[in-house]
Short mmCIF file of C-alpha atoms in Angstrom, two decimals:
data_model
loop_
_atom_site.label_atom_id
_atom_site.label_comp_id
_atom_site.label_asym_id
_atom_site.label_seq_id
_atom_site.Cartn_x
_atom_site.Cartn_y
_atom_site.Cartn_z
CA UNK A 1278 141.11 79.13 175.05
CA UNK A 1279 141.47 82.86 175.62
CA UNK A 1280 138.12 84.58 175.01
CA UNK A 1281 137.50 88.29 175.48
CA UNK A 1282 133.88 89.38 175.87
CA UNK A 1283 133.58 93.05 174.92
CA UNK A 1284 131.02 94.65 177.19
CA UNK A 1285 130.85 98.22 175.88
CA UNK A 1286 132.65 101.06 174.19
CA UNK A 1287 134.77 101.67 177.28
CA UNK A 1288 136.62 98.49 176.24
CA UNK A 1289 137.36 99.81 172.76
CA UNK A 1290 140.79 100.94 173.84
CA UNK A 1291 141.28 97.63 175.63
CA UNK A 1292 140.69 95.84 172.34
CA UNK A 1293 144.23 96.72 171.39
CA UNK A 1294 145.66 96.43 174.87
CA UNK A 1295 144.01 93.08 175.56
CA UNK A 1296 146.56 91.52 173.26
CA UNK A 1297 149.20 92.73 175.70
CA UNK A 1298 148.21 89.93 178.05
CA UNK A 1299 149.94 87.72 175.52
CA UNK A 1300 152.94 90.03 175.34
CA UNK A 1301 153.86 89.37 178.93
CA UNK A 1302 154.41 85.78 177.85
CA UNK A 1303 155.94 86.67 174.53
CA UNK A 1304 156.14 90.55 173.76
CA UNK A 1305 159.05 97.22 173.17
CA UNK A 1306 162.33 98.33 172.07
CA UNK A 1307 165.14 97.47 174.46
CA UNK A 1308 164.49 95.13 177.35
CA UNK A 1309 167.03 96.73 179.71
CA UNK A 1310 166.25 98.93 182.72
CA UNK A 1311 169.76 100.44 182.77
CA UNK A 1312 169.30 101.65 179.19
CA UNK A 1313 165.83 103.03 179.90
CA UNK A 1314 167.23 105.02 182.81
CA UNK A 1315 169.92 106.41 180.47
CA UNK A 1316 167.50 107.61 177.82
CA UNK A 1317 167.52 104.42 175.75
CA UNK A 1318 171.25 104.46 174.96
CA UNK A 1319 173.11 101.19 174.53
CA UNK A 1320 174.84 100.87 171.16
CA UNK A 1321 178.15 102.00 172.68
CA UNK A 1322 177.36 101.69 176.40
CA UNK A 1323 175.59 98.34 176.93
CA UNK A 1324 177.25 95.73 179.11
CA UNK A 1325 178.32 92.34 177.78
CA UNK A 1326 175.19 90.89 179.38
CA UNK A 1327 172.76 93.17 177.49
CA UNK A 1328 174.78 93.46 174.26
CA UNK A 1329 172.37 91.15 172.42
CA UNK A 1330 169.64 93.79 172.72
CA UNK A 1331 171.69 96.63 171.21
CA UNK A 1332 175.04 95.76 169.63
CA UNK A 1333 176.44 92.20 169.54
CA UNK A 1334 180.02 93.53 169.30
CA UNK A 1335 179.77 94.69 172.92
CA UNK A 1336 179.52 91.10 174.19
CA UNK A 1337 183.32 91.15 173.82
CA UNK A 1338 183.64 94.16 176.15
CA UNK A 1339 184.06 92.89 179.70
CA UNK A 1340 186.25 93.23 182.77
CA UNK A 1341 188.96 90.74 183.72
CA UNK A 1342 186.85 89.38 186.59
CA UNK A 1343 183.76 88.82 184.40
CA UNK A 1344 183.23 85.14 183.71
CA UNK A 1345 179.49 84.60 183.58
CA UNK A 1346 176.25 86.59 183.70
CA UNK A 1347 172.50 85.98 183.83
CA UNK A 1348 169.76 88.53 183.17
CA UNK A 1349 166.38 87.19 184.22
CA UNK A 1350 164.04 88.85 183.66
CA UNK A 1351 164.08 92.39 182.27
CA UNK A 1352 160.62 93.90 181.82
CA UNK A 1353 159.61 97.26 180.37
CA UNK A 1354 156.29 98.93 179.57
CA UNK A 1355 155.33 102.30 178.09
CA UNK A 1356 152.00 103.91 177.24
CA UNK A 1357 151.47 106.97 175.05
CA UNK A 1358 147.97 108.48 174.89
CA UNK A 1359 148.58 111.80 173.07
CA UNK A 1360 144.89 112.35 172.29
CA UNK A 1361 143.67 111.34 175.77
CA UNK A 1362 141.64 108.65 174.02
CA UNK A 1363 141.21 106.50 177.11
CA UNK A 1364 139.50 109.35 179.00
CA UNK A 1365 137.46 110.40 175.97
CA UNK A 1366 136.12 106.87 175.55
CA UNK A 1367 135.05 106.83 179.21
CA UNK A 1368 133.43 110.27 178.84
CA UNK A 1369 131.52 109.17 175.75
CA UNK A 1370 130.34 105.96 177.39
CA UNK A 1371 128.82 107.93 180.27
CA UNK A 1372 126.88 110.37 178.10
CA UNK A 1373 125.96 107.56 175.69
CA UNK A 1374 124.37 105.62 178.57
CA UNK A 1375 122.47 108.74 179.67
CA UNK A 1376 121.14 109.39 176.17
CA UNK A 1377 120.17 105.76 175.63
CA UNK A 1378 118.25 105.76 178.92
CA UNK A 1379 116.50 109.02 177.95
CA UNK A 1380 115.49 107.61 174.54
CA UNK A 1381 114.18 104.38 176.07
CA UNK A 1382 112.04 106.29 178.58
CA UNK A 1383 110.77 108.96 176.16
CA UNK A 1384 108.11 106.76 174.51
CA UNK A 1385 108.81 108.47 171.18
CA UNK A 1386 108.78 112.04 172.56
CA UNK A 1387 111.72 114.39 171.88
CA UNK A 1388 114.68 114.17 174.23
CA UNK A 1389 116.84 117.01 175.49
CA UNK A 1390 118.67 118.88 172.72
CA UNK A 1391 121.41 119.71 175.23
CA UNK A 1392 121.95 116.01 175.98
CA UNK A 1393 122.09 115.17 172.26
CA UNK A 1394 124.57 118.00 171.65
CA UNK A 1395 126.72 116.69 174.52
CA UNK A 1396 126.59 113.20 172.98
CA UNK A 1397 127.63 114.55 169.55
CA UNK A 1398 130.51 116.51 171.04
CA UNK A 1399 131.74 113.48 173.00
CA UNK A 1400 131.56 111.29 169.88
CA UNK A 1401 133.45 113.79 167.72
CA UNK A 1402 136.09 114.25 170.42
CA UNK A 1403 137.22 110.65 169.83
CA UNK A 1404 137.70 111.03 166.07
CA UNK A 1405 141.18 109.97 164.92
CA UNK A 1406 142.23 109.53 168.54
CA UNK A 1407 145.12 107.10 169.06
CA UNK A 1408 146.60 105.21 171.99
CA UNK A 1409 149.90 103.31 171.73
CA UNK A 1410 151.32 100.84 174.23
CA UNK A 1411 154.64 98.96 174.17
CA UNK A 1412 155.75 96.04 176.30
CA UNK A 1413 159.05 94.17 176.35
CA UNK A 1414 160.39 91.14 178.18
CA UNK A 1415 164.00 89.95 177.90
CA UNK A 1416 166.49 87.49 179.30
CA UNK A 1417 170.11 86.60 178.61
CA UNK A 1418 172.91 84.24 179.64
CA UNK A 1419 176.43 85.40 178.71
CA UNK A 1420 179.89 83.86 178.82
CA UNK A 1421 182.59 86.40 177.93
CA UNK A 1422 186.07 85.18 177.05
CA UNK A 1423 189.08 86.12 174.93
CA UNK A 1424 188.35 83.54 172.24
CA UNK A 1425 184.71 84.21 171.29
CA UNK A 1426 182.35 85.88 173.75
CA UNK A 1427 178.77 84.65 173.52
CA UNK A 1428 175.37 85.57 174.90
CA UNK A 1429 172.23 83.52 174.45
CA UNK A 1430 169.34 85.97 174.63
CA UNK A 1431 165.62 86.17 174.11
CA UNK A 1432 163.61 89.33 173.67
CA UNK A 1433 159.88 89.69 173.19
CA UNK A 1434 158.41 93.01 172.11
CA UNK A 1435 154.89 94.12 171.32
CA UNK A 1436 153.40 97.35 170.05
CA UNK A 1437 149.63 97.85 170.25
CA UNK A 1438 147.51 100.66 168.89
CA UNK A 1439 143.89 101.69 169.40
CA UNK A 1440 142.27 104.17 167.03
CA UNK A 1441 138.75 105.62 166.86
CA UNK A 1442 137.13 106.45 163.50
CA UNK A 1443 133.98 108.58 163.71
CA UNK A 1444 131.53 108.39 160.79
CA UNK A 1445 129.86 111.78 159.96
CA UNK A 1446 126.63 109.87 159.14
CA UNK A 1447 126.15 109.26 162.86
CA UNK A 1448 125.92 113.04 163.42
CA UNK A 1449 123.94 114.16 160.38
CA UNK A 1450 120.50 115.58 161.25
CA UNK A 1451 120.67 114.38 164.84
CA UNK A 1452 118.85 116.46 167.48
CA UNK A 1453 116.37 116.05 170.31
CA UNK A 1454 113.50 115.34 167.95
CA UNK A 1455 115.60 112.98 165.84
CA UNK A 1456 117.97 111.21 168.25
CA UNK A 1457 120.66 108.83 166.99
CA UNK A 1458 119.83 105.21 166.23
CA UNK A 1459 121.85 103.57 168.98
CA UNK A 1460 121.64 100.12 167.38
CA UNK A 1461 123.06 101.17 164.01
CA UNK A 1462 125.93 103.57 164.63
CA UNK A 1463 128.59 103.36 161.93
CA UNK A 1464 131.55 104.84 163.83
CA UNK A 1465 134.11 102.17 164.64
CA UNK A 1466 137.13 101.48 166.78
CA UNK A 1467 140.22 99.58 165.64
CA UNK A 1468 142.61 97.68 167.88
CA UNK A 1469 145.76 96.24 166.32
CA UNK A 1470 148.87 94.67 167.86
CA UNK A 1471 152.09 93.19 166.56
CA UNK A 1472 154.68 91.21 168.45
CA UNK A 1473 158.25 90.13 167.72
CA UNK A 1474 159.88 87.31 169.67
CA UNK A 1475 163.63 86.82 169.17
CA UNK A 1476 165.79 83.93 170.31
CA UNK A 1477 169.39 84.57 169.30
CA UNK A 1478 173.05 84.00 170.00
CA UNK A 1479 175.19 87.15 170.14
CA UNK A 1480 178.85 86.42 169.32
CA UNK A 1481 181.64 88.97 169.47
CA UNK A 1482 185.40 89.18 169.33
CA UNK A 1483 187.87 92.01 169.89
CA UNK A 1484 191.02 92.68 167.89
CA UNK A 1485 193.88 94.80 169.18
CA UNK A 1486 195.18 97.36 166.69
CA UNK A 1487 198.13 98.95 168.51
CA UNK A 1488 199.67 102.09 167.08
CA UNK A 1489 202.39 104.34 168.43
CA UNK A 1490 199.87 107.12 169.06
CA UNK A 1491 197.10 104.73 170.20
CA UNK A 1492 198.73 101.73 171.90
CA UNK A 1493 195.44 100.42 173.39
CA UNK A 1494 193.28 100.82 170.29
CA UNK A 1495 190.95 97.92 169.48
CA UNK A 1496 188.00 96.98 167.26
CA UNK A 1497 185.23 94.54 168.13
CA UNK A 1498 182.93 92.77 165.68
CA UNK A 1499 179.74 90.94 166.52
CA UNK A 1500 176.81 89.12 164.92
CA UNK A 1501 173.55 87.75 166.30
CA UNK A 1502 171.80 85.10 164.20
CA UNK A 1503 168.32 84.60 165.58
CA UNK A 1504 165.03 82.86 165.12
CA UNK A 1505 162.22 85.39 164.98
CA UNK A 1506 158.53 84.81 165.52
CA UNK A 1507 156.08 87.45 164.34
CA UNK A 1508 152.59 87.72 165.85
CA UNK A 1509 149.84 90.05 164.59
CA UNK A 1510 146.17 90.51 165.38
CA UNK A 1511 143.46 93.05 164.59
CA UNK A 1512 140.06 93.78 166.10
CA UNK A 1513 137.57 96.24 164.63
CA UNK A 1514 133.87 96.78 165.12
CA UNK A 1515 131.24 99.48 164.98
CA UNK A 1516 130.38 101.34 168.16
CA UNK A 1517 126.83 99.99 168.17
CA UNK A 1518 127.96 96.35 167.95
CA UNK A 1519 130.59 96.28 170.68
CA UNK A 1520 128.14 94.97 173.27
CA UNK A 1521 127.44 91.84 171.22
CA UNK A 1522 131.00 91.08 170.04
CA UNK A 1523 133.07 88.05 170.97
CA UNK A 1524 136.76 88.37 170.22
CA UNK A 1525 138.61 85.05 170.37
CA UNK A 1526 142.32 85.90 170.39
CA UNK A 1527 143.47 82.34 169.90
CA UNK A 1528 141.31 81.98 166.79
CA UNK A 1529 142.13 85.37 165.28
CA UNK A 1530 145.87 86.00 165.66
CA UNK A 1531 148.34 85.24 162.87
CA UNK A 1532 151.96 84.19 163.33
CA UNK A 1533 155.02 83.29 161.29
CA UNK A 1534 158.60 82.21 161.99
CA UNK A 1535 161.65 83.50 160.14
CA UNK A 1536 165.42 83.87 160.37
CA UNK A 1537 166.98 87.27 161.00
CA UNK A 1538 170.38 88.77 161.77
CA UNK A 1539 171.90 91.62 163.79
CA UNK A 1540 175.37 93.05 163.14
CA UNK A 1541 177.55 95.32 165.26
CA UNK A 1542 180.88 97.14 165.41
CA UNK A 1543 182.64 98.82 168.32
CA UNK A 1544 185.82 100.91 168.11
CA UNK A 1545 187.86 102.01 171.12
CA UNK A 1546 190.69 104.46 170.40
CA UNK A 1547 191.35 104.41 174.15
CA UNK A 1548 189.73 102.14 176.80
CA UNK A 1549 187.47 104.93 178.12
CA UNK A 1550 185.90 105.82 174.74
CA UNK A 1551 183.69 103.57 172.59
CA UNK A 1552 182.13 104.30 169.22
CA UNK A 1553 179.47 101.78 168.24
CA UNK A 1554 177.36 100.94 165.20
CA UNK A 1555 174.58 98.38 164.99
CA UNK A 1556 172.25 97.09 162.32
CA UNK A 1557 169.32 95.11 163.69
CA UNK A 1558 166.84 92.94 161.78
CA UNK A 1559 168.82 93.11 158.56
CA UNK A 1560 166.18 91.07 156.71
CA UNK A 1561 162.82 92.78 156.28
CA UNK A 1562 159.78 90.81 157.46
CA UNK A 1563 156.04 91.35 157.03
CA UNK A 1564 152.95 89.67 158.46
CA UNK A 1565 149.28 90.40 157.76
CA UNK A 1566 146.80 90.36 160.60
CA UNK A 1567 143.46 88.63 160.45
CA UNK A 1568 140.64 90.43 158.60
CA UNK A 1569 137.98 91.60 161.07
CA UNK A 1570 134.43 90.48 160.30
CA UNK A 1571 132.79 93.30 158.34
CA UNK A 1572 129.27 94.53 159.08
CA UNK A 1573 127.12 95.41 156.06
CA UNK A 1574 128.35 98.53 154.35
CA UNK A 1575 131.76 98.58 156.10
CA UNK A 1576 133.75 96.14 153.94
CA UNK A 1577 136.10 98.81 152.60
CA UNK A 1578 137.09 99.88 156.13
CA UNK A 1579 137.41 96.48 157.81
CA UNK A 1580 140.62 95.18 156.26
CA UNK A 1581 143.72 93.31 157.40
CA UNK A 1582 146.70 95.35 158.58
CA UNK A 1583 150.38 94.54 158.00
CA UNK A 1584 153.04 94.33 160.70
CA UNK A 1585 156.46 95.31 159.36
CA UNK A 1586 159.92 94.56 160.76
CA UNK A 1587 162.52 96.65 158.94
CA UNK A 1588 166.28 97.04 159.38
CA UNK A 1589 167.23 99.57 162.05
CA UNK A 1590 170.63 101.29 162.07
CA UNK A 1591 172.00 103.16 165.07
CA UNK A 1592 175.26 105.01 165.79
CA UNK A 1593 176.47 105.54 169.34
CA UNK A 1594 179.35 106.92 171.39
CA UNK A 1595 180.17 106.51 175.07
CA UNK A 1596 182.73 107.62 177.62
CA UNK A 1597 183.17 105.50 180.73
CA UNK A 1598 185.46 105.28 183.73
CA UNK A 1599 185.14 103.65 187.14
CA UNK A 1600 182.58 106.15 188.48
CA UNK A 1601 181.00 107.93 185.49
CA UNK A 1602 179.47 107.00 182.12
CA UNK A 1603 178.06 109.30 179.45
CA UNK A 1604 176.47 107.99 176.25
CA UNK A 1605 174.68 109.21 173.12
CA UNK A 1606 172.89 107.22 170.40
CA UNK A 1607 171.16 108.37 167.23
CA UNK A 1608 168.88 106.28 165.02
CA UNK A 1609 169.94 106.61 161.39
CA UNK A 1610 166.53 105.68 159.99
CA UNK A 1611 162.87 105.66 161.02
CA UNK A 1612 161.20 102.57 162.42
CA UNK A 1613 157.68 101.78 161.24
CA UNK A 1614 155.29 99.35 162.88
CA UNK A 1615 152.29 98.90 160.58
CA UNK A 1616 152.11 99.66 156.87
CA UNK A 1617 148.69 101.24 157.04
CA UNK A 1618 149.47 103.71 159.84
CA UNK A 1619 151.52 106.88 159.64
CA UNK A 1620 153.38 105.88 162.79
CA UNK A 1621 157.17 105.89 162.79
CA UNK A 1622 159.75 106.57 165.48
CA UNK A 1623 163.35 107.80 165.36
CA UNK A 1624 165.33 109.16 168.30
CA UNK A 1625 168.51 110.84 169.40
CA UNK A 1626 169.24 109.56 172.90
CA UNK A 1627 171.46 110.88 175.69
CA UNK A 1628 172.27 109.36 179.07
CA UNK A 1629 174.59 109.38 182.04
CA UNK A 1630 175.36 107.15 185.01
CA UNK A 1631 177.09 107.76 188.32
CA UNK A 1632 178.55 104.62 189.90
CA UNK A 1633 179.19 104.56 193.64
CA UNK A 1634 181.76 101.90 194.54
CA UNK A 1635 180.02 99.34 192.24
CA UNK A 1636 177.23 99.18 194.83
CA UNK A 1637 174.78 101.87 193.72
CA UNK A 1638 174.18 103.55 190.36
CA UNK A 1639 172.14 106.68 189.62
CA UNK A 1640 171.07 107.36 186.05
CA UNK A 1641 169.39 110.05 183.98
CA UNK A 1642 168.56 110.33 180.30
CA UNK A 1643 166.72 112.17 177.56
CA UNK A 1644 165.25 110.89 174.29
CA UNK A 1645 164.76 113.47 171.56
CA UNK A 1646 162.11 112.44 169.04
CA UNK A 1647 163.02 113.07 165.39
CA UNK A 1648 159.50 112.35 164.05
CA UNK A 1649 156.02 113.76 164.63
CA UNK A 1650 154.71 110.36 165.79
CA UNK A 1651 156.34 110.56 169.22
CA UNK A 1652 157.29 113.12 171.83
CA UNK A 1653 160.53 113.70 173.73
CA UNK A 1654 160.92 111.77 176.97
CA UNK A 1655 163.09 112.08 180.05
CA UNK A 1656 164.06 109.25 182.33
CA UNK A 1657 165.76 108.40 185.61
CA UNK A 1658 166.99 105.16 187.05
CA UNK A 1659 168.51 103.52 190.10
CA UNK A 1660 170.67 100.42 190.33
CA UNK A 1661 171.67 98.39 193.38
CA UNK A 1662 174.51 95.89 192.99
CA UNK A 1663 175.80 94.73 196.39
CA UNK A 1664 179.17 93.00 196.20
CA UNK A 1665 179.06 93.44 192.42
CA UNK A 1666 177.28 90.09 192.11
CA UNK A 1667 173.51 90.58 192.36
CA UNK A 1668 171.92 93.58 190.66
CA UNK A 1669 168.46 95.14 190.66
CA UNK A 1670 167.74 98.03 188.29
CA UNK A 1671 164.65 100.25 188.10
CA UNK A 1672 163.88 103.05 185.64
CA UNK A 1673 161.00 105.48 185.11
CA UNK A 1674 160.23 107.46 181.97
CA UNK A 1675 158.02 110.52 181.42
CA UNK A 1676 157.02 112.60 178.41
CA UNK A 1677 154.39 115.08 177.34
CA UNK A 1678 150.87 114.06 176.28
CA UNK A 1679 150.35 111.17 178.71
CA UNK A 1680 153.59 109.37 177.92
CA UNK A 1681 154.72 107.08 180.75
CA UNK A 1682 157.09 104.14 181.03
CA UNK A 1683 158.83 101.91 183.56
CA UNK A 1684 161.39 99.10 183.48
CA UNK A 1685 162.71 96.59 186.01
CA UNK A 1686 165.38 93.92 185.79
CA UNK A 1687 167.38 91.45 187.87
CA UNK A 1688 170.88 90.22 187.07
CA UNK A 1689 173.57 87.96 188.46
CA UNK A 1690 177.23 88.23 187.43
CA UNK A 1691 180.47 86.62 188.55
#
């Protein structure tokens, strides 16, 4: 049984991220290092091996010498701490320990006003602070052919969020002569995480549509029926009670299994140009987390949260030849994660790849955020594919406000 003993406020942020230990077995958008290096593009530029993650129609786009491919594994992680919550929690814990020691040794005498003011400032600094972390793990086995190309894929994604809520009652009338009651603070920290685990079969077929002006024109259609498991968990407690809290993940998390469907189209007026469209998770799903145990007087704040999986539509275009690829994707709608949080993402993505003799690939990309919930990011990647058979891909991502990401994958094709 997985049991997490919370030993202090410095683990408040970890309350959300602790669930990520599960995500590495089961748990962010796009499990493909090549795509991460190219800014997150993929709806028109993914390979047949990674088509199940972006656009199932692309499983029908392959070279004549492509017969079989395995992707195992592809791992990605990103962390966004726009409010520097992790550092602020550490700073508060230090001054909180100093103040608690001063109170315990004062024998009822006043403590330093300066120390109390520092404590109040550190507590207020955490108010409404958020930290978001995403993790993804993916794998695929693909068999392209002219009859019906197929790719059996699995993708696990998790998004976790930590948020601090500071209660003004903890600050009212507090000074050196009237220090805070360390055992009855009402400020709380929330950790919530939601995971989506897909196991699906991407199927795609291409149709030639020759015209006098466009003799090589073709259209590809693809679908991905999939079994989808949803996992959600919430942890919340007051600052003063963190030291005495046991959080049993295995007892608290909620899960559900459902059917879902992805759909994709790809149009090539000429072989070098692809226009793609994908609709993922066409059936909306919801799952409530557990309800955290509520201390007296906090019932209205300690409530279950709701993980949401909504349809996501993306349009993409790509140009590709033997040595160069350029791609652009744009999300046509926002993607929410939890009903109760004003957190939604939507991006316009741009990427490019230089291919040296099918042995080495260099990539760069940029993701332009279209919402206030996220910041723009830039990325770079490197691929090594000796003999065009084995491939290792690495990508790094960076954005403002403590936004970092990395992805790694291994593939075998023949």
